[in-house]
PDB file of C-alpha atoms and ligand atoms in Angstrom:
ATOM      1  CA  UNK A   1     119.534   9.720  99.795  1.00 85.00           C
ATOM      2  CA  UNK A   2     121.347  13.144  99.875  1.00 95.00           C
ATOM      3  CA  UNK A   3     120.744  16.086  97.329  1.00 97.00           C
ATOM      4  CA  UNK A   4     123.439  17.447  96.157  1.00 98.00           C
ATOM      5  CA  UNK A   5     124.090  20.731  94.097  1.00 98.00           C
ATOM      6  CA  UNK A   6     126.754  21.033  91.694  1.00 98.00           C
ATOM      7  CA  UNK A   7     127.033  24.953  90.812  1.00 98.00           C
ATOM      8  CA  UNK A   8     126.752  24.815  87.333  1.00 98.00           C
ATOM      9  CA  UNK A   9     127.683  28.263  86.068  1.00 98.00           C
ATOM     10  CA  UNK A  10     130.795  26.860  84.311  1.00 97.00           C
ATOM     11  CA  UNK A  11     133.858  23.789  84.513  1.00 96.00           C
ATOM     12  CA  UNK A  12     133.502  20.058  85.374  1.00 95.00           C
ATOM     13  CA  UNK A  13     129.698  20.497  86.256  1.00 98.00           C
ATOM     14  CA  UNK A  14     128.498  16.948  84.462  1.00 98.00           C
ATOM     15  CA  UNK A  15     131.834  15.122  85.658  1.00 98.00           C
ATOM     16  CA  UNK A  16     130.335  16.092  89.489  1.00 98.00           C
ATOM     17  CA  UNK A  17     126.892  15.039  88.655  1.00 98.00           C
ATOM     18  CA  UNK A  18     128.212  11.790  87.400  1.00 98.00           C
ATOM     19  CA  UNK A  19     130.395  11.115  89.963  1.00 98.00           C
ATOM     20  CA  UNK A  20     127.988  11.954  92.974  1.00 98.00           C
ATOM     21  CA  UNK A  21     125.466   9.762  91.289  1.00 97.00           C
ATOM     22  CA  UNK A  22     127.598   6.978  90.954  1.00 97.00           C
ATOM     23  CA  UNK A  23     127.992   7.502  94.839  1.00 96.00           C
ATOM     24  CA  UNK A  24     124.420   7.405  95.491  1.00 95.00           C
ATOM     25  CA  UNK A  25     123.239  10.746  95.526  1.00 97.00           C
ATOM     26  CA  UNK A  26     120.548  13.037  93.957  1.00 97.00           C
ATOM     27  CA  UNK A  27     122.369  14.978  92.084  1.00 98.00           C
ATOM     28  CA  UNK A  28     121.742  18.074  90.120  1.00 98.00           C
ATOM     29  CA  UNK A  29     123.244  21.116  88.517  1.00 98.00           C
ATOM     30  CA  UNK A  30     122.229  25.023  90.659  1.00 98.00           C
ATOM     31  CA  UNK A  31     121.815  27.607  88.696  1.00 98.00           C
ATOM     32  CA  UNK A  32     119.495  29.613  90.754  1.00 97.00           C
ATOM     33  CA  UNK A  33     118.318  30.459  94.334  1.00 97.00           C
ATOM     34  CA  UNK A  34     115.428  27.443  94.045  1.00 98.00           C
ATOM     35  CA  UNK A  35     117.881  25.100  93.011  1.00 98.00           C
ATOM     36  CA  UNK A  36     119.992  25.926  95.561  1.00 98.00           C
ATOM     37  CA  UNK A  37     117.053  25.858  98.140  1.00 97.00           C
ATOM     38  CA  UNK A  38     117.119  22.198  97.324  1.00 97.00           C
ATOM     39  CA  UNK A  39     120.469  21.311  98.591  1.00 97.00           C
ATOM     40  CA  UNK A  40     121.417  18.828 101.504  1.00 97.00           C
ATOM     41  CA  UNK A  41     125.402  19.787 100.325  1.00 98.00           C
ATOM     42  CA  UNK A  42     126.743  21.738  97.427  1.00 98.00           C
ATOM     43  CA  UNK A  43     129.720  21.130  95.357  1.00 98.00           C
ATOM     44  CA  UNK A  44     131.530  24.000  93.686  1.00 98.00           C
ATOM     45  CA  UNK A  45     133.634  22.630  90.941  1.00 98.00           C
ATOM     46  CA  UNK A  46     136.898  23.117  89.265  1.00 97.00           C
ATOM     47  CA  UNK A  47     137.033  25.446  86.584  1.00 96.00           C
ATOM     48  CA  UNK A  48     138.292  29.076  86.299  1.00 96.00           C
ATOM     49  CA  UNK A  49     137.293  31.033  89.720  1.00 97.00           C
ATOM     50  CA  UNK A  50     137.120  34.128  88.934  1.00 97.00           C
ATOM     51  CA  UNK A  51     134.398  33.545  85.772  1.00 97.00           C
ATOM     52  CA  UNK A  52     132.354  31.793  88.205  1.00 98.00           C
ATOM     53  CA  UNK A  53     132.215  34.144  90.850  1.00 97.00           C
ATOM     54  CA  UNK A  54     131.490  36.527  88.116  1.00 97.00           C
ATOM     55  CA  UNK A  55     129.016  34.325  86.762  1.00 97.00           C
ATOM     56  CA  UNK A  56     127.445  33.777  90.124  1.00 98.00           C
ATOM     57  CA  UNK A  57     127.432  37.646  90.677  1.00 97.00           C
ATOM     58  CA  UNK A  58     125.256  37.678  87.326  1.00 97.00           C
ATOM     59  CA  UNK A  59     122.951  34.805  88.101  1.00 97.00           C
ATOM     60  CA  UNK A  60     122.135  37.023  91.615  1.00 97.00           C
ATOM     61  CA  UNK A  61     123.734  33.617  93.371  1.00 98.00           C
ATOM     62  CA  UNK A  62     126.860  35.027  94.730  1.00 98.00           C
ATOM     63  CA  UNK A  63     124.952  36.459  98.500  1.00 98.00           C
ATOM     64  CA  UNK A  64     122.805  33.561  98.768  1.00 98.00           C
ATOM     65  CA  UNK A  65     126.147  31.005  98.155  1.00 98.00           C
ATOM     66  CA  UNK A  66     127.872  33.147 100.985  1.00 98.00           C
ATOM     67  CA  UNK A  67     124.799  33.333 103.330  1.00 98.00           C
ATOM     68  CA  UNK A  68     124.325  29.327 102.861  1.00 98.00           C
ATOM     69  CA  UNK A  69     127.521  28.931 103.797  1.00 98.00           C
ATOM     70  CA  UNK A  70     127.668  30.955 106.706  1.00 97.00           C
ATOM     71  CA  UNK A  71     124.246  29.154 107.904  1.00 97.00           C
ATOM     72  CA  UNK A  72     126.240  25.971 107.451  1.00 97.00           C
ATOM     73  CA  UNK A  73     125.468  24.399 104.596  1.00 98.00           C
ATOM     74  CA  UNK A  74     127.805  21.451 103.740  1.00 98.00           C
ATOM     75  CA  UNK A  75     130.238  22.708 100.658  1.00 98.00           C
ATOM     76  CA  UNK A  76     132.565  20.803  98.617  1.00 98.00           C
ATOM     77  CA  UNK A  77     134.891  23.083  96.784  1.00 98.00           C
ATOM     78  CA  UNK A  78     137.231  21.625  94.026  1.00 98.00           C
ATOM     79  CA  UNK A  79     140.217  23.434  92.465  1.00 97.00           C
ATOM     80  CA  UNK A  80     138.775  26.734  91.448  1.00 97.00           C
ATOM     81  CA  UNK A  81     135.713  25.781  94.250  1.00 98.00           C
ATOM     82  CA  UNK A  82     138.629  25.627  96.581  1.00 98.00           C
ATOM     83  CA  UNK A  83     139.651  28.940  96.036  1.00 98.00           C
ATOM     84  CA  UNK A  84     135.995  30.526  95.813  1.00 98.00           C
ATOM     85  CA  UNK A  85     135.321  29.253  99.361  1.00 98.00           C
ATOM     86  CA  UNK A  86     138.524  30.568 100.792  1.00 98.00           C
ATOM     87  CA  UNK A  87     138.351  33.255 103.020  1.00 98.00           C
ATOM     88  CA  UNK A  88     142.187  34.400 101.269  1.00 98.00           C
ATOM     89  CA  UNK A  89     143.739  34.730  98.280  1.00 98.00           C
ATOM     90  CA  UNK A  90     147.289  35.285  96.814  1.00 96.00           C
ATOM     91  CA  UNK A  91     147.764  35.688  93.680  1.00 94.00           C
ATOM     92  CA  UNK A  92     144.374  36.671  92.718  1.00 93.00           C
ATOM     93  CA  UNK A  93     142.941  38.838  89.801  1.00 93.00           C
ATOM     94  CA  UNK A  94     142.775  42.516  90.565  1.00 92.00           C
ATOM     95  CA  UNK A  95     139.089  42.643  92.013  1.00 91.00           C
ATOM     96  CA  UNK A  96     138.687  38.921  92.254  1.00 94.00           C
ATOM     97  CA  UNK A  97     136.056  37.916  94.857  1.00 96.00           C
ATOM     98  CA  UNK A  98     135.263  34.436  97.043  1.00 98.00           C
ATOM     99  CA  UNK A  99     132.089  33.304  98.766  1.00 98.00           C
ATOM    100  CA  UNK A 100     134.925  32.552 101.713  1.00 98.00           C
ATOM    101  CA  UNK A 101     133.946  31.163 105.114  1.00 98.00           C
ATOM    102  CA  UNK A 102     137.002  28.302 104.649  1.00 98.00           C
ATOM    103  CA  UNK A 103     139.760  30.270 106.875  1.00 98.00           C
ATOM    104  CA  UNK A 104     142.973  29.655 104.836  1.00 98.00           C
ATOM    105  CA  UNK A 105     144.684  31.588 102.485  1.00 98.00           C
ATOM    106  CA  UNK A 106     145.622  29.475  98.900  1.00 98.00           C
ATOM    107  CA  UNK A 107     147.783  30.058  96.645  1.00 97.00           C
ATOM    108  CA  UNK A 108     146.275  30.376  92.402  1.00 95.00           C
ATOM    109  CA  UNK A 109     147.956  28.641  90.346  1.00 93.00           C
ATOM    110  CA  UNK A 110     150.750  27.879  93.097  1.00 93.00           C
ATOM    111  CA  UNK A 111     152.257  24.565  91.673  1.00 88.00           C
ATOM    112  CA  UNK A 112     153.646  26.661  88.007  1.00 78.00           C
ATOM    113  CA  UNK A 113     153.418  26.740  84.647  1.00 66.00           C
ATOM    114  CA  UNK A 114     156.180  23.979  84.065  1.00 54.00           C
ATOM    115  CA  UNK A 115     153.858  21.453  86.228  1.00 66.00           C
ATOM    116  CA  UNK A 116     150.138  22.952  85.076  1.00 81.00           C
ATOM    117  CA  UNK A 117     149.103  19.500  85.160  1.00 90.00           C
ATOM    118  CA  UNK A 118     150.045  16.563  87.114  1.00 93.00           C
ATOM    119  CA  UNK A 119     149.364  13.279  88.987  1.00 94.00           C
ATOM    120  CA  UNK A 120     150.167  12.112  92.616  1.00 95.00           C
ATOM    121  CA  UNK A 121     149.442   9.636  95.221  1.00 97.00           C
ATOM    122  CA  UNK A 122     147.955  10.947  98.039  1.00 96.00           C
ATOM    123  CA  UNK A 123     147.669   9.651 101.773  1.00 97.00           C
ATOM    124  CA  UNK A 124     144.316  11.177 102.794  1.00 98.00           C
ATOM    125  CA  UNK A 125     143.386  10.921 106.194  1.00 96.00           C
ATOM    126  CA  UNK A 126     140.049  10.288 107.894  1.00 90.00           C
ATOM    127  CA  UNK A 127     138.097   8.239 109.585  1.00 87.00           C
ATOM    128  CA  UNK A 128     139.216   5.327 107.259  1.00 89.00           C
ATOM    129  CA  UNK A 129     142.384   6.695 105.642  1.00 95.00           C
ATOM    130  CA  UNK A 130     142.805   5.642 102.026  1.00 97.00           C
ATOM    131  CA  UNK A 131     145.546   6.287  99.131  1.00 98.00           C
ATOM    132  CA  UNK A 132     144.425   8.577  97.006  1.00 98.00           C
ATOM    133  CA  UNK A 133     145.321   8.898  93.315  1.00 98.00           C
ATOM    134  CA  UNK A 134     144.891  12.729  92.716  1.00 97.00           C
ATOM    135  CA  UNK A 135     144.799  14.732  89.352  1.00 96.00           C
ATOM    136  CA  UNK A 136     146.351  18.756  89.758  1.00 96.00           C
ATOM    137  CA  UNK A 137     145.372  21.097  86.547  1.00 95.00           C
ATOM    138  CA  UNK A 138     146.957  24.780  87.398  1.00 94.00           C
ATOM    139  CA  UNK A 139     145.785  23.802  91.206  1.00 96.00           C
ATOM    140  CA  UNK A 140     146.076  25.981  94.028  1.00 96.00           C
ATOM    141  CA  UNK A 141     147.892  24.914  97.378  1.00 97.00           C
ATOM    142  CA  UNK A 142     147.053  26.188 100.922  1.00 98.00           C
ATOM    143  CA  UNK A 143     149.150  28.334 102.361  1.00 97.00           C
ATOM    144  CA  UNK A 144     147.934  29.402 105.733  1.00 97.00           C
ATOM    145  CA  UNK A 145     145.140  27.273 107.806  1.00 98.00           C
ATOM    146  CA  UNK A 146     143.249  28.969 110.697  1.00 98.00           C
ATOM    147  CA  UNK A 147     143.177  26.837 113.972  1.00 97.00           C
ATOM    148  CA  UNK A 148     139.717  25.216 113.195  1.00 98.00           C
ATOM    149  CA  UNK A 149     140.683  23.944 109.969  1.00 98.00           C
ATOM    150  CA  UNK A 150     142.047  20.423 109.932  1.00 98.00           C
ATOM    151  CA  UNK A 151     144.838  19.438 106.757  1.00 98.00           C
ATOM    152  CA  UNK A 152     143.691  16.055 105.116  1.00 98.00           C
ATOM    153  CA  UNK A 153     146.053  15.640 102.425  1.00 98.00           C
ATOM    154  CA  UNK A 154     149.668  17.438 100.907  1.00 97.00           C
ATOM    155  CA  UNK A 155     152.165  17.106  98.056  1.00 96.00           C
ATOM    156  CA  UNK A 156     155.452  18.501  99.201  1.00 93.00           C
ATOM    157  CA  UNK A 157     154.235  19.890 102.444  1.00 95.00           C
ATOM    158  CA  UNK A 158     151.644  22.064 100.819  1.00 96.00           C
ATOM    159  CA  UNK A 159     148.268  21.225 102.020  1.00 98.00           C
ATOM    160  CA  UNK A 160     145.970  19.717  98.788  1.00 98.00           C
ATOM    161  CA  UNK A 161     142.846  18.928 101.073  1.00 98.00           C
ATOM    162  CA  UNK A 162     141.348  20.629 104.123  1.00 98.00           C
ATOM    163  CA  UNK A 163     138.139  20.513 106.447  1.00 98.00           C
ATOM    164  CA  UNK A 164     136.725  23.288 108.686  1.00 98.00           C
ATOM    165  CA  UNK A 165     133.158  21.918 109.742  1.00 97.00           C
ATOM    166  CA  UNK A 166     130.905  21.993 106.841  1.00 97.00           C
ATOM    167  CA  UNK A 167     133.355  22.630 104.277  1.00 98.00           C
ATOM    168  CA  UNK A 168     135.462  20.603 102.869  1.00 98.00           C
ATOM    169  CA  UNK A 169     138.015  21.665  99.700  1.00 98.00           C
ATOM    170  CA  UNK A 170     140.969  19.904  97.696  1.00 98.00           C
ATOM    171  CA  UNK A 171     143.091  21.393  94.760  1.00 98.00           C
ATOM    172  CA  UNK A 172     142.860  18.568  93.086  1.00 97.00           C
ATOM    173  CA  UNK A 173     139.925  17.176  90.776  1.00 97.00           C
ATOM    174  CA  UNK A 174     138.677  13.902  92.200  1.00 98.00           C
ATOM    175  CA  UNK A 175     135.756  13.907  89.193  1.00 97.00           C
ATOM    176  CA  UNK A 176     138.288  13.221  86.642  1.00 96.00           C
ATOM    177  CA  UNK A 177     138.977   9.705  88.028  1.00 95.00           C
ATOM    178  CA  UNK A 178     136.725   6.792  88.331  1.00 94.00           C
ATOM    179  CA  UNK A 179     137.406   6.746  91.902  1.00 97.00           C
ATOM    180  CA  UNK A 180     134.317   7.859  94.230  1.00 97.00           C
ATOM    181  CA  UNK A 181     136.087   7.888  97.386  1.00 97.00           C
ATOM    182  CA  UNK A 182     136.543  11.943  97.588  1.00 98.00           C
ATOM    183  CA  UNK A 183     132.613  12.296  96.870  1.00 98.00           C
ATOM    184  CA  UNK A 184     131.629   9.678  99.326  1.00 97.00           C
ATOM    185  CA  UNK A 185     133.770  10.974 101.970  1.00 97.00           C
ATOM    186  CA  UNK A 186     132.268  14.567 101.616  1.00 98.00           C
ATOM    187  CA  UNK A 187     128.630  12.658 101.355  1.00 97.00           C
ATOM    188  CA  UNK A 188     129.528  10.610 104.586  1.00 96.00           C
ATOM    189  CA  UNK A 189     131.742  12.412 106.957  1.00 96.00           C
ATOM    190  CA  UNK A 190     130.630  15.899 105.615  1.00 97.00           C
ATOM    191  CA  UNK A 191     127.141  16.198 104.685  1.00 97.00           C
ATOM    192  CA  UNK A 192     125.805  13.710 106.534  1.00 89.00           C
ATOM    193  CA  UNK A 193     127.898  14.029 109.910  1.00 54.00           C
TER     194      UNK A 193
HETATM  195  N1  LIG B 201     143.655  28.077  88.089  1.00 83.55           N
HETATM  196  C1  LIG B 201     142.214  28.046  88.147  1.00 83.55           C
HETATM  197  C2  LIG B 201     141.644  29.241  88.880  1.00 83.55           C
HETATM  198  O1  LIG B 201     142.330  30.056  89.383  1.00 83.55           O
HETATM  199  C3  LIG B 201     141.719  26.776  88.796  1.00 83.55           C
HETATM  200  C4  LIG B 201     142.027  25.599  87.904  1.00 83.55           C
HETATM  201  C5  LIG B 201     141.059  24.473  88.029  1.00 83.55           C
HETATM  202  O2  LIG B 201     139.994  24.577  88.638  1.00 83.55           O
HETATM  203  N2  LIG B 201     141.407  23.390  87.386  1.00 83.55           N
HETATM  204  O3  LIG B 201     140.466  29.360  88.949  1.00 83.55           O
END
């Protein structure tokens, strides 16, 4: 059985922990360095990024999150965790910082205020490719993807879920469904392969 992390500085934190336990896992929230010693994969949730990475700044987490990452530790990064593990951002708040090490650059907010939120059916491919029904709240898109970084999903030709290695990040907020299939492929394919 895999632990997994769920930052829990602020957003969906208990919809993660509920989802990756319904999946199997150990799950638990990180709100320090020992908690975060503990983790086999860590998910950073949806939310609003740049209060997190302030957040994590505060809690003296935001070094050892970007260290971790760099040694390779499987990441999950969901909406707001998608842009926090990006290495670029447009659109960002003056000063607004990531944990990076996912070489794309996203877009904030890039689908616009008269969409904020909405719903679409996904094709998301891996090893077992699977139709995916995916909720968007003010989501980021990627915009440019480095040549290691493999696209997984899109809506419209903008990429909504991407893989380099050990991280693994959609715009979209898999938690909010009863569907486990997002969480089980990042415990399968990501943490565990
Ligand atoms: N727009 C938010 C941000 O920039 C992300 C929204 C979300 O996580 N649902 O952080």
């Amino acid at each position: 059985m895999s632990s997994i992390g769920v930052l829990a500085l602020q957003g969906d934190v208990s919809e993660h922990l509920r989802a990756l336990a319904e999946c199997g896992a150990r799950a638990f929230g990180v709100k320090n360095r020992e908690d975060l010693e503990k983790c086999d994969g860590l998910v950073i949730p949806g939310g609003e990024s740049t209060t997190i990475s302030k957040l994590a700044r505060t809690f003296e987490l935001f070094e050892p999150i970007r260290n971790k990452i760099k040694e390779g530790q499987p990441v999950y990064g969901s909406c707001a965790g998608m842009i926090l593990i990006a290495d670029r951002v447009n659109d960002a708040m003056a000063g607004q910082e990531t944990f990076g090490g996912l070489d794309v650059t996203v877009r904030r907010n890039a689908f616009g205020r008269q969409v904020d939120s909405f719903e679409s059916d996904l094709e998301f491919s891996s090893a077992k490719p699977f139709t995916f029904h995916a909720v968007f709240i003010r989501a980021p898109w990627v915009e440019e993807v480095g040549k290691d970084v493999s696209i997984l999903a899109s809506v419209d030709g903008h990429p909504v879920a991407v893989r380099q290695g050990n991280l693994f990040a959609t715009a979209f907020h898999p938690e909010l469904t009863s569907d486990g299939r997002i969480h089980k492929y990042f415990l399968e394919e990501v943490v565990k392969g």
